[in-house]
GROMACS .gro file of N, CA and C in nm:
model
  534
    1MET      N    1  -8.443  19.252   6.382
    1MET     CA    2  -8.601  19.369   6.373
    1MET      C    3  -8.598  19.431   6.502
    2VAL      N    4  -8.643  19.558   6.455
    2VAL     CA    5  -8.661  19.660   6.559
    2VAL      C    6  -8.794  19.693   6.639
    3ALA      N    7  -8.788  19.715   6.740
    3ALA     CA    8  -8.897  19.759   6.826
    3ALA      C    9  -8.908  19.887   6.825
    4PHE      N   10  -9.069  19.940   6.769
    4PHE     CA   11  -9.101  20.102   6.759
    4PHE      C   12  -9.165  20.132   6.861
    5ILE      N   13  -9.234  20.048   6.954
    5ILE     CA   14  -9.257  20.075   7.093
    5ILE      C   15  -9.217  20.027   7.229
    6GLU      N   16  -9.228  20.069   7.337
    6GLU     CA   17  -9.179  20.011   7.440
    6GLU      C   18  -9.315  20.008   7.555
    7LEU      N   19  -9.309  19.854   7.637
    7LEU     CA   20  -9.413  19.898   7.704
    7LEU      C   21  -9.365  19.886   7.869
    8VAL      N   22  -9.415  19.987   7.929
    8VAL     CA   23  -9.381  19.992   8.085
    8VAL      C   24  -9.492  19.960   8.166
    9PRO      N   25  -9.499  19.841   8.262
    9PRO     CA   26  -9.599  19.799   8.358
    9PRO      C   27  -9.630  19.931   8.426
   10ALA      N   28  -9.767  19.952   8.448
   10ALA     CA   29  -9.863  20.070   8.458
   10ALA      C   30  -9.933  20.052   8.586
   11LEU      N   31 -10.053  19.968   8.572
   11LEU     CA   32 -10.161  19.984   8.637
   11LEU      C   33 -10.228  19.837   8.643
   12ILE      N   34 -10.292  19.802   8.787
   12ILE     CA   35 -10.368  19.684   8.795
   12ILE      C   36 -10.530  19.690   8.778
   13LEU      N   37 -10.591  19.671   8.688
   13LEU     CA   38 -10.751  19.648   8.710
   13LEU      C   39 -10.772  19.520   8.776
   14ASN      N   40 -10.882  19.496   8.889
   14ASN     CA   41 -10.980  19.371   8.913
   14ASN      C   42 -11.087  19.435   8.892
   15SER      N   43 -11.175  19.361   8.836
   15SER     CA   44 -11.335  19.358   8.858
   15SER      C   45 -11.413  19.226   8.844
   16ARG      N   46 -11.516  19.239   8.916
   16ARG     CA   47 -11.590  19.104   8.924
   16ARG      C   48 -11.739  19.143   8.826
   17PRO      N   49 -11.768  19.066   8.750
   17PRO     CA   50 -11.893  19.137   8.706
   17PRO      C   51 -11.975  19.033   8.744
   18SER      N   52 -12.118  19.110   8.749
   18SER     CA   53 -12.241  19.008   8.790
   18SER      C   54 -12.275  18.890   8.704
   19CYS      N   55 -12.254  18.751   8.797
   19CYS     CA   56 -12.281  18.644   8.687
   19CYS      C   57 -12.420  18.634   8.642
   20SER      N   58 -12.477  18.652   8.759
   20SER     CA   59 -12.625  18.628   8.783
   20SER      C   60 -12.732  18.772   8.700
   21HIS      N   61 -12.685  18.882   8.647
   21HIS     CA   62 -12.744  18.988   8.618
   21HIS      C   63 -12.695  19.004   8.455
   22LYS      N   64 -12.663  18.900   8.363
   22LYS     CA   65 -12.646  18.933   8.242
   22LYS      C   66 -12.733  18.962   8.178
   23ILE      N   67 -12.748  19.078   8.098
   23ILE     CA   68 -12.884  19.072   8.018
   23ILE      C   69 -12.846  19.092   7.878
   24PRO      N   70 -12.912  19.026   7.788
   24PRO     CA   71 -12.924  19.013   7.656
   24PRO      C   72 -12.995  19.149   7.617
   25ILE      N   73 -12.922  19.175   7.495
   25ILE     CA   74 -13.002  19.322   7.457
   25ILE      C   75 -13.062  19.301   7.339
   26GLY      N   76 -13.202  19.330   7.336
   26GLY     CA   77 -13.283  19.329   7.198
   26GLY      C   78 -13.289  19.173   7.222
   27SER      N   79 -13.291  19.137   7.037
   27SER     CA   80 -13.313  19.001   7.037
   27SER      C   81 -13.136  18.928   7.062
   28ASN      N   82 -13.041  19.005   7.140
   28ASN     CA   83 -12.921  18.968   7.181
   28ASN      C   84 -12.843  18.888   7.052
   29GLU      N   85 -12.894  18.971   6.904
   29GLU     CA   86 -12.808  18.979   6.818
   29GLU      C   87 -12.741  19.100   6.777
   30THR      N   88 -12.662  19.122   6.691
   30THR     CA   89 -12.612  19.253   6.652
   30THR      C   90 -12.652  19.243   6.477
   31SER      N   91 -12.666  19.378   6.423
   31SER     CA   92 -12.673  19.352   6.263
   31SER      C   93 -12.524  19.250   6.211
   32THR      N   94 -12.411  19.225   6.256
   32THR     CA   95 -12.312  19.148   6.215
   32THR      C   96 -12.390  18.945   6.242
   33GLY      N   97 -12.487  18.957   6.342
   33GLY     CA   98 -12.488  18.833   6.391
   33GLY      C   99 -12.439  18.776   6.551
   34GLY      N  100 -12.344  18.880   6.568
   34GLY     CA  101 -12.299  18.839   6.703
   34GLY      C  102 -12.385  18.875   6.787
   35LYS      N  103 -12.378  18.828   6.959
   35LYS     CA  104 -12.464  18.841   7.046
   35LYS      C  105 -12.415  18.970   7.123
   36LEU      N  106 -12.465  19.032   7.182
   36LEU     CA  107 -12.464  19.166   7.258
   36LEU      C  108 -12.523  19.129   7.408
   37ILE      N  109 -12.460  19.136   7.486
   37ILE     CA  110 -12.491  19.162   7.632
   37ILE      C  111 -12.443  19.255   7.733
   38VAL      N  112 -12.505  19.284   7.830
   38VAL     CA  113 -12.452  19.395   7.942
   38VAL      C  114 -12.435  19.288   8.046
   39GLY      N  115 -12.316  19.335   8.120
   39GLY     CA  116 -12.296  19.277   8.245
   39GLY      C  117 -12.241  19.335   8.351
   40PRO      N  118 -12.345  19.425   8.440
   40PRO     CA  119 -12.294  19.498   8.569
   40PRO      C  120 -12.150  19.441   8.640
   41ILE      N  121 -12.090  19.548   8.657
   41ILE     CA  122 -11.968  19.486   8.734
   41ILE      C  123 -11.997  19.517   8.860
   42VAL      N  124 -11.982  19.393   8.958
   42VAL     CA  125 -12.030  19.430   9.117
   42VAL      C  126 -11.923  19.520   9.166
   43ASN      N  127 -11.814  19.505   9.145
   43ASN     CA  128 -11.702  19.600   9.215
   43ASN      C  129 -11.566  19.541   9.158
   44GLY      N  130 -11.489  19.636   9.226
   44GLY     CA  131 -11.322  19.634   9.156
   44GLY      C  132 -11.288  19.721   9.205
   45THR      N  133 -11.107  19.726   9.158
   45THR     CA  134 -11.007  19.807   9.171
   45THR      C  135 -10.916  19.855   9.056
   46LEU      N  136 -10.878  19.962   9.084
   46LEU     CA  137 -10.760  20.067   8.984
   46LEU      C  138 -10.650  20.038   9.098
   47GLN      N  139 -10.509  20.022   9.066
   47GLN     CA  140 -10.399  20.067   9.133
   47GLN      C  141 -10.279  20.058   9.056
   48SER      N  142 -10.173  20.139   9.097
   48SER     CA  143 -10.068  20.163   9.022
   48SER      C  144  -9.977  20.053   9.057
   49GLU      N  145  -9.878  20.012   8.935
   49GLU     CA  146  -9.798  19.916   8.967
   49GLU      C  147  -9.692  20.003   9.023
   50PRO      N  148  -9.603  19.935   9.119
   50PRO     CA  149  -9.501  20.009   9.189
   50PRO      C  150  -9.414  20.065   9.116
   51GLY      N  151  -9.372  20.232   9.124
   51GLY     CA  152  -9.265  20.279   9.060
   51GLY      C  153  -9.336  20.352   8.922
   52PHE      N  154  -9.475  20.303   8.940
   52PHE     CA  155  -9.543  20.401   8.770
   52PHE      C  156  -9.530  20.535   8.805
   53GLU      N  157  -9.531  20.594   8.708
   53GLU     CA  158  -9.523  20.793   8.721
   53GLU      C  159  -9.645  20.837   8.762
   54THR      N  160  -9.747  20.775   8.771
   54THR     CA  161  -9.907  20.859   8.837
   54THR      C  162  -9.966  20.739   8.913
   55MET      N  163  -9.970  20.755   9.059
   55MET     CA  164 -10.016  20.670   9.147
   55MET      C  165 -10.143  20.714   9.151
   56ILE      N  166 -10.221  20.599   9.134
   56ILE     CA  167 -10.386  20.566   9.150
   56ILE      C  168 -10.387  20.481   9.256
   57ASN      N  169 -10.492  20.475   9.323
   57ASN     CA  170 -10.586  20.415   9.387
   57ASN      C  171 -10.691  20.417   9.420
   58ALA      N  172 -10.781  20.352   9.364
   58ALA     CA  173 -10.912  20.388   9.310
   58ALA      C  174 -11.001  20.249   9.346
   59THR      N  175 -11.155  20.312   9.337
   59THR     CA  176 -11.233  20.165   9.313
   59THR      C  177 -11.337  20.219   9.231
   60ILE      N  178 -11.388  20.099   9.161
   60ILE     CA  179 -11.486  20.081   9.043
   60ILE      C  180 -11.634  20.127   9.134
   61SER      N  181 -11.657  20.253   9.053
   61SER     CA  182 -11.781  20.312   9.124
   61SER      C  183 -11.935  20.294   9.062
   62ASN      N  184 -11.923  20.261   8.965
   62ASN     CA  185 -12.019  20.266   8.878
   62ASN      C  186 -11.964  20.193   8.729
   63ALA      N  187 -11.958  20.052   8.697
   63ALA     CA  188 -11.941  20.038   8.573
   63ALA      C  189 -12.023  19.923   8.472
   64ASP      N  190 -12.038  19.870   8.348
   64ASP     CA  191 -12.092  19.766   8.276
   64ASP      C  192 -11.996  19.744   8.174
   65ASP      N  193 -12.005  19.608   8.167
   65ASP     CA  194 -11.948  19.550   8.032
   65ASP      C  195 -12.038  19.504   7.961
   66TRP      N  196 -11.987  19.587   7.799
   66TRP     CA  197 -12.119  19.529   7.675
   66TRP      C  198 -12.008  19.444   7.612
   67PRO      N  199 -12.026  19.316   7.629
   67PRO     CA  200 -11.921  19.225   7.540
   67PRO      C  201 -12.011  19.175   7.405
   68THR      N  202 -11.978  19.208   7.313
   68THR     CA  203 -12.011  19.110   7.201
   68THR      C  204 -11.942  18.983   7.148
   69ILE      N  205 -12.033  18.893   7.145
   69ILE     CA  206 -11.955  18.753   7.123
   69ILE      C  207 -12.000  18.738   6.961
   70ASP      N  208 -11.917  18.711   6.875
   70ASP     CA  209 -11.860  18.684   6.726
   70ASP      C  210 -12.001  18.571   6.708
   71PRO      N  211 -12.062  18.552   6.626
   71PRO     CA  212 -12.132  18.477   6.553
   71PRO      C  213 -12.105  18.313   6.536
   72ASP      N  214 -11.926  18.283   6.535
   72ASP     CA  215 -11.862  18.190   6.527
   72ASP      C  216 -11.865  18.118   6.674
   73GLY      N  217 -11.820  18.215   6.822
   73GLY     CA  218 -11.843  18.181   6.916
   73GLY      C  219 -11.700  18.193   6.972
   74LEU      N  220 -11.588  18.202   6.875
   74LEU     CA  221 -11.466  18.211   6.886
   74LEU      C  222 -11.391  18.305   6.956
   75HIS      N  223 -11.473  18.436   6.927
   75HIS     CA  224 -11.376  18.529   7.006
   75HIS      C  225 -11.505  18.642   7.077
   76GLN      N  226 -11.467  18.679   7.142
   76GLN     CA  227 -11.535  18.809   7.234
   76GLN      C  228 -11.483  18.936   7.246
   77ARG      N  229 -11.568  19.047   7.240
   77ARG     CA  230 -11.488  19.187   7.217
   77ARG      C  231 -11.541  19.244   7.354
   78PRO      N  232 -11.453  19.229   7.447
   78PRO     CA  233 -11.534  19.307   7.570
   78PRO      C  234 -11.528  19.466   7.534
   79ASP      N  235 -11.638  19.522   7.597
   79ASP     CA  236 -11.609  19.702   7.609
   79ASP      C  237 -11.702  19.736   7.727
   80LEU      N  238 -11.589  19.735   7.831
   80LEU     CA  239 -11.610  19.791   7.935
   80LEU      C  240 -11.603  19.960   7.982
   81ARG      N  241 -11.705  20.007   8.009
   81ARG     CA  242 -11.728  20.132   8.071
   81ARG      C  243 -11.770  20.143   8.193
   82GLY      N  244 -11.649  20.284   8.285
   82GLY     CA  245 -11.731  20.293   8.387
   82GLY      C  246 -11.679  20.408   8.442
   83LEU      N  247 -11.679  20.421   8.579
   83LEU     CA  248 -11.625  20.493   8.669
   83LEU      C  249 -11.528  20.455   8.777
   84VAL      N  250 -11.406  20.547   8.797
   84VAL     CA  251 -11.353  20.490   8.903
   84VAL      C  252 -11.329  20.626   8.989
   85THR      N  253 -11.349  20.609   9.137
   85THR     CA  254 -11.307  20.706   9.218
   85THR      C  255 -11.208  20.656   9.312
   86THR      N  256 -11.116  20.759   9.337
   86THR     CA  257 -10.986  20.758   9.360
   86THR      C  258 -11.020  20.758   9.526
   87ASP      N  259 -10.880  20.743   9.611
   87ASP     CA  260 -10.879  20.755   9.734
   87ASP      C  261 -10.907  20.871   9.797
   88ASP      N  262 -10.858  20.988   9.693
   88ASP     CA  263 -10.863  21.123   9.696
   88ASP      C  264 -10.972  21.199   9.673
   89GLN      N  265 -11.076  21.086   9.660
   89GLN     CA  266 -11.227  21.129   9.559
   89GLN      C  267 -11.243  21.265   9.435
   90GLU      N  268 -11.128  21.204   9.353
   90GLU     CA  269 -11.120  21.226   9.245
   90GLU      C  270 -11.212  21.137   9.127
   91TYR      N  271 -11.234  21.169   9.014
   91TYR     CA  272 -11.309  21.078   8.936
   91TYR      C  273 -11.270  21.055   8.809
   92LEU      N  274 -11.216  20.950   8.744
   92LEU     CA  275 -11.203  20.932   8.600
   92LEU      C  276 -11.315  20.810   8.561
   93GLU      N  277 -11.312  20.856   8.396
   93GLU     CA  278 -11.409  20.749   8.308
   93GLU      C  279 -11.295  20.667   8.294
   94ILE      N  280 -11.355  20.552   8.276
   94ILE     CA  281 -11.238  20.394   8.236
   94ILE      C  282 -11.309  20.318   8.106
   95LEU      N  283 -11.239  20.307   7.987
   95LEU     CA  284 -11.284  20.262   7.871
   95LEU      C  285 -11.206  20.143   7.849
   96ALA      N  286 -11.270  20.025   7.828
   96ALA     CA  287 -11.151  19.892   7.825
   96ALA      C  288 -11.226  19.817   7.681
   97THR      N  289 -11.141  19.837   7.577
   97THR     CA  290 -11.236  19.717   7.472
   97THR      C  291 -11.111  19.644   7.450
   98GLY      N  292 -11.118  19.559   7.336
   98GLY     CA  293 -11.045  19.458   7.287
   98GLY      C  294 -11.106  19.330   7.211
   99ILE      N  295 -11.022  19.247   7.207
   99ILE     CA  296 -11.045  19.117   7.187
   99ILE      C  297 -11.009  19.001   7.250
  100GLN      N  298 -11.096  18.855   7.237
  100GLN     CA  299 -11.023  18.808   7.299
  100GLN      C  300 -11.089  18.653   7.285
  101THR      N  301 -10.958  18.565   7.286
  101THR     CA  302 -11.029  18.417   7.213
  101THR      C  303 -11.093  18.346   7.329
  102ILE      N  304 -11.193  18.290   7.292
  102ILE     CA  305 -11.304  18.207   7.379
  102ILE      C  306 -11.243  18.069   7.382
  103ILE      N  307 -11.206  18.049   7.473
  103ILE     CA  308 -11.158  17.878   7.523
  103ILE      C  309 -11.256  17.823   7.612
  104PRO      N  310 -11.281  17.670   7.567
  104PRO     CA  311 -11.390  17.614   7.662
  104PRO      C  312 -11.359  17.640   7.830
  105GLU      N  313 -11.236  17.671   7.866
  105GLU     CA  314 -11.215  17.665   8.027
  105GLU      C  315 -11.275  17.813   8.057
  106LEU      N  316 -11.305  17.910   7.942
  106LEU     CA  317 -11.293  18.045   7.992
  106LEU      C  318 -11.426  18.028   8.008
  107ASN      N  319 -11.519  17.978   7.887
  107ASN     CA  320 -11.653  17.982   7.912
  107ASN      C  321 -11.727  17.911   8.053
  108GLN      N  322 -11.674  17.779   8.082
  108GLN     CA  323 -11.665  17.701   8.191
  108GLN      C  324 -11.648  17.798   8.333
  109ILE      N  325 -11.566  17.898   8.305
  109ILE     CA  326 -11.563  18.019   8.477
  109ILE      C  327 -11.670  18.089   8.449
  110ILE      N  328 -11.704  18.122   8.329
  110ILE     CA  329 -11.776  18.261   8.322
  110ILE      C  330 -11.932  18.163   8.340
  111THR      N  331 -11.956  18.059   8.295
  111THR     CA  332 -12.079  17.979   8.303
  111THR      C  333 -12.141  17.944   8.456
  112GLY      N  334 -11.992  17.942   8.523
  112GLY     CA  335 -11.971  17.856   8.668
  112GLY      C  336 -11.995  17.705   8.676
  113GLU      N  337 -11.980  17.669   8.554
  113GLU     CA  338 -11.957  17.538   8.516
  113GLU      C  339 -11.846  17.472   8.567
  114LYS      N  340 -11.750  17.544   8.595
  114LYS     CA  341 -11.621  17.495   8.704
  114LYS      C  342 -11.520  17.607   8.735
  115GLU      N  343 -11.447  17.554   8.868
  115GLU     CA  344 -11.424  17.663   8.914
  115GLU      C  345 -11.254  17.610   8.887
  116LEU      N  346 -11.187  17.737   8.789
  116LEU     CA  347 -11.070  17.735   8.737
  116LEU      C  348 -10.991  17.853   8.758
  117ASN      N  349 -10.877  17.882   8.727
  117ASN     CA  350 -10.778  17.990   8.706
  117ASN      C  351 -10.690  17.982   8.615
  118LEU      N  352 -10.690  18.082   8.514
  118LEU     CA  353 -10.633  18.106   8.384
  118LEU      C  354 -10.542  18.184   8.400
  119PRO      N  355 -10.377  18.145   8.415
  119PRO     CA  356 -10.297  18.241   8.404
  119PRO      C  357 -10.264  18.367   8.309
  120PHE      N  358 -10.213  18.459   8.286
  120PHE     CA  359 -10.184  18.554   8.154
  120PHE      C  360 -10.150  18.448   8.079
  121GLY      N  361 -10.199  18.501   7.949
  121GLY     CA  362 -10.163  18.398   7.837
  121GLY      C  363 -10.216  18.267   7.809
  122THR      N  364 -10.297  18.236   7.918
  122THR     CA  365 -10.358  18.077   7.869
  122THR      C  366 -10.473  18.108   7.751
  123PHE      N  367 -10.520  18.257   7.714
  123PHE     CA  368 -10.599  18.255   7.608
  123PHE      C  369 -10.551  18.383   7.580
  124GLN      N  370 -10.597  18.431   7.435
  124GLN     CA  371 -10.570  18.534   7.371
  124GLN      C  372 -10.625  18.674   7.443
  125SER      N  373 -10.592  18.767   7.490
  125SER     CA  374 -10.654  18.879   7.555
  125SER      C  375 -10.583  19.022   7.541
  126VAL      N  376 -10.649  19.079   7.436
  126VAL     CA  377 -10.560  19.242   7.448
  126VAL      C  378 -10.651  19.314   7.461
  127ILE      N  379 -10.613  19.414   7.539
  127ILE     CA  380 -10.708  19.492   7.615
  127ILE      C  381 -10.662  19.634   7.588
  128PRO      N  382 -10.755  19.732   7.504
  128PRO     CA  383 -10.688  19.882   7.505
  128PRO      C  384 -10.765  19.956   7.601
  129VAL      N  385 -10.691  20.058   7.701
  129VAL     CA  386 -10.769  20.104   7.777
  129VAL      C  387 -10.715  20.223   7.811
  130SER      N  388 -10.844  20.347   7.799
  130SER     CA  389 -10.838  20.475   7.819
  130SER      C  390 -10.916  20.516   7.933
  131PHE      N  391 -10.860  20.630   7.950
  131PHE     CA  392 -10.921  20.736   8.065
  131PHE      C  393 -10.959  20.860   8.022
  132ARG      N  394 -11.051  20.926   8.082
  132ARG     CA  395 -11.087  21.048   8.070
  132ARG      C  396 -11.128  21.119   8.225
  133THR      N  397 -11.078  21.219   8.243
  133THR     CA  398 -11.092  21.331   8.361
  133THR      C  399 -11.099  21.470   8.334
  134GLY      N  400 -11.119  21.531   8.463
  134GLY     CA  401 -11.118  21.647   8.483
  134GLY      C  402 -11.008  21.704   8.567
  135SER      N  403 -10.942  21.613   8.609
  135SER     CA  404 -10.848  21.616   8.792
  135SER      C  405 -10.706  21.643   8.697
  136PRO      N  406 -10.666  21.731   8.749
  136PRO     CA  407 -10.520  21.751   8.673
  136PRO      C  408 -10.441  21.681   8.738
  137LYS      N  409 -10.436  21.621   8.868
  137LYS     CA  410 -10.367  21.488   8.912
  137LYS      C  411 -10.350  21.397   8.818
  138TYR      N  412 -10.461  21.345   8.731
  138TYR     CA  413 -10.458  21.233   8.714
  138TYR      C  414 -10.481  21.206   8.528
  139LYS      N  415 -10.447  21.368   8.479
  139LYS     CA  416 -10.439  21.428   8.339
  139LYS      C  417 -10.332  21.284   8.230
  140ASN      N  418 -10.219  21.255   8.325
  140ASN     CA  419 -10.139  21.190   8.232
  140ASN      C  420 -10.186  21.055   8.211
  141LEU      N  421 -10.292  21.014   8.289
  141LEU     CA  422 -10.351  20.884   8.240
  141LEU      C  423 -10.459  20.929   8.118
  142GLN      N  424 -10.510  21.007   8.104
  142GLN     CA  425 -10.571  21.070   7.979
  142GLN      C  426 -10.518  21.113   7.886
  143ASP      N  427 -10.401  21.145   7.895
  143ASP     CA  428 -10.325  21.195   7.781
  143ASP      C  429 -10.189  21.060   7.726
  144SER      N  430 -10.242  20.956   7.801
  144SER     CA  431 -10.148  20.819   7.777
  144SER      C  432 -10.234  20.713   7.698
  145ILE      N  433 -10.118  20.645   7.613
  145ILE     CA  434 -10.188  20.498   7.563
  145ILE      C  435 -10.150  20.405   7.639
  146PHE      N  436 -10.269  20.298   7.663
  146PHE     CA  437 -10.239  20.169   7.784
  146PHE      C  438 -10.287  20.047   7.645
  147ILE      N  439 -10.202  19.956   7.719
  147ILE     CA  440 -10.287  19.807   7.633
  147ILE      C  441 -10.223  19.696   7.775
  148GLY      N  442 -10.356  19.587   7.793
  148GLY     CA  443 -10.353  19.502   7.865
  148GLY      C  444 -10.389  19.384   7.847
  149SER      N  445 -10.331  19.301   7.949
  149SER     CA  446 -10.341  19.135   7.903
  149SER      C  447 -10.446  19.125   8.030
  150GLU      N  448 -10.503  18.999   8.015
  150GLU     CA  449 -10.594  18.936   8.130
  150GLU      C  450 -10.561  18.819   8.184
  151THR      N  451 -10.649  18.786   8.297
  151THR     CA  452 -10.625  18.652   8.358
  151THR      C  453 -10.793  18.662   8.419
  152VAL      N  454 -10.835  18.551   8.417
  152VAL     CA  455 -10.950  18.502   8.510
  152VAL      C  456 -10.922  18.435   8.614
  153LYS      N  457 -11.016  18.419   8.692
  153LYS     CA  458 -11.012  18.362   8.832
  153LYS      C  459 -11.160  18.323   8.884
  154SER      N  460 -11.179  18.207   8.922
  154SER     CA  461 -11.314  18.140   8.996
  154SER      C  462 -11.297  18.179   9.128
  155LEU      N  463 -11.406  18.237   9.177
  155LEU     CA  464 -11.419  18.292   9.300
  155LEU      C  465 -11.509  18.181   9.379
  156GLY      N  466 -11.598  18.078   9.286
  156GLY     CA  467 -11.686  18.002   9.378
  156GLY      C  468 -11.824  18.044   9.361
  157GLY      N  469 -11.898  17.950   9.334
  157GLY     CA  470 -12.045  18.023   9.362
  157GLY      C  471 -12.064  18.044   9.218
  158GLY      N  472 -12.019  18.038   9.102
  158GLY     CA  473 -12.027  18.083   8.995
  158GLY      C  474 -11.956  18.244   8.938
  159ALA      N  475 -11.898  18.311   9.072
  159ALA     CA  476 -11.856  18.444   9.068
  159ALA      C  477 -11.683  18.411   9.039
  160PHE      N  478 -11.684  18.520   8.943
  160PHE     CA  479 -11.521  18.528   8.874
  160PHE      C  480 -11.475  18.675   8.904
  161LEU      N  481 -11.321  18.658   8.902
  161LEU     CA  482 -11.259  18.791   8.844
  161LEU      C  483 -11.181  18.802   8.801
  162ALA      N  484 -11.215  18.935   8.681
  162ALA     CA  485 -11.126  18.956   8.577
  162ALA      C  486 -11.002  19.060   8.642
  163GLY      N  487 -10.902  19.011   8.596
  163GLY     CA  488 -10.760  19.094   8.643
  163GLY      C  489 -10.665  19.102   8.501
  164VAL      N  490 -10.637  19.257   8.508
  164VAL     CA  491 -10.562  19.298   8.393
  164VAL      C  492 -10.463  19.396   8.412
  165ARG      N  493 -10.370  19.320   8.364
  165ARG     CA  494 -10.199  19.412   8.395
  165ARG      C  495 -10.190  19.496   8.281
  166ILE      N  496 -10.173  19.637   8.294
  166ILE     CA  497 -10.188  19.759   8.183
  166ILE      C  498 -10.058  19.817   8.190
  167SER      N  499 -10.039  19.814   8.060
  167SER     CA  500  -9.894  19.870   8.036
  167SER      C  501  -9.929  20.011   7.955
  168LYS      N  502  -9.834  20.112   7.987
  168LYS     CA  503  -9.846  20.242   7.930
  168LYS      C  504  -9.738  20.236   7.815
  169VAL      N  505  -9.778  20.277   7.676
  169VAL     CA  506  -9.696  20.273   7.562
  169VAL      C  507  -9.650  20.393   7.531
  170TYR      N  508  -9.492  20.391   7.515
  170TYR     CA  509  -9.415  20.477   7.483
  170TYR      C  510  -9.350  20.430   7.335
  171SER      N  511  -9.310  20.549   7.272
  171SER     CA  512  -9.222  20.522   7.122
  171SER      C  513  -9.092  20.513   7.169
  172ALA      N  514  -9.053  20.429   7.100
  172ALA     CA  515  -8.893  20.400   7.159
  172ALA      C  516  -8.844  20.481   7.030
  173LYS      N  517  -8.699  20.471   7.122
  173LYS     CA  518  -8.561  20.536   7.000
  173LYS      C  519  -8.524  20.490   6.935
  174THR      N  520  -8.521  20.470   6.778
  174THR     CA  521  -8.448  20.402   6.710
  174THR      C  522  -8.343  20.502   6.602
  175ASN      N  523  -8.265  20.417   6.503
  175ASN     CA  524  -8.211  20.529   6.393
  175ASN      C  525  -8.285  20.500   6.273
  176VAL      N  526  -8.381  20.460   6.271
  176VAL     CA  527  -8.479  20.400   6.146
  176VAL      C  528  -8.582  20.531   6.103
  177THR      N  529  -8.511  20.560   5.989
  177THR     CA  530  -8.620  20.684   5.902
  177THR      C  531  -8.691  20.585   5.792
  178LEU      N  532  -8.775  20.669   5.718
  178LEU     CA  533  -8.841  20.655   5.623
  178LEU      C  534  -8.740  20.633   5.482
   0.00000   0.00000   0.00000
């Protein structure tokens, strides 16, 4: 089998959602029967992996996650939208969507029922990430495709940290044609 894309480690996104301020939207049900909530992001960081072509060190200035939970409760669709501020005072919009398999341990962390750490791959979580900016220095991030995988760690007292390792997607050179 031939791989048609290559993934290169690029960015690390860590965010801490507010556990106490999750807000159900409307009747908390979408037209498909899923549940929609908004959860403010309390704080977070966005940093480059060592050696990545675009170096960035930024904090989340303002962000919310608008996840939808499927009616069967088996999948969640994150929808993080926010603003990051770089250490050199540039601004980027970050959008992170995707799909996650909900496992009991993930629910226990989110609800504060148990303090656990879920390593990458413990639950299926695939997150496309994109950026928009007016900064020439960070335009490469806007002009690229990124995909991430998530881990979740309890911080105690019902708080948790979501970590996403993000890779840049490149076309792979092959000899395959139509």
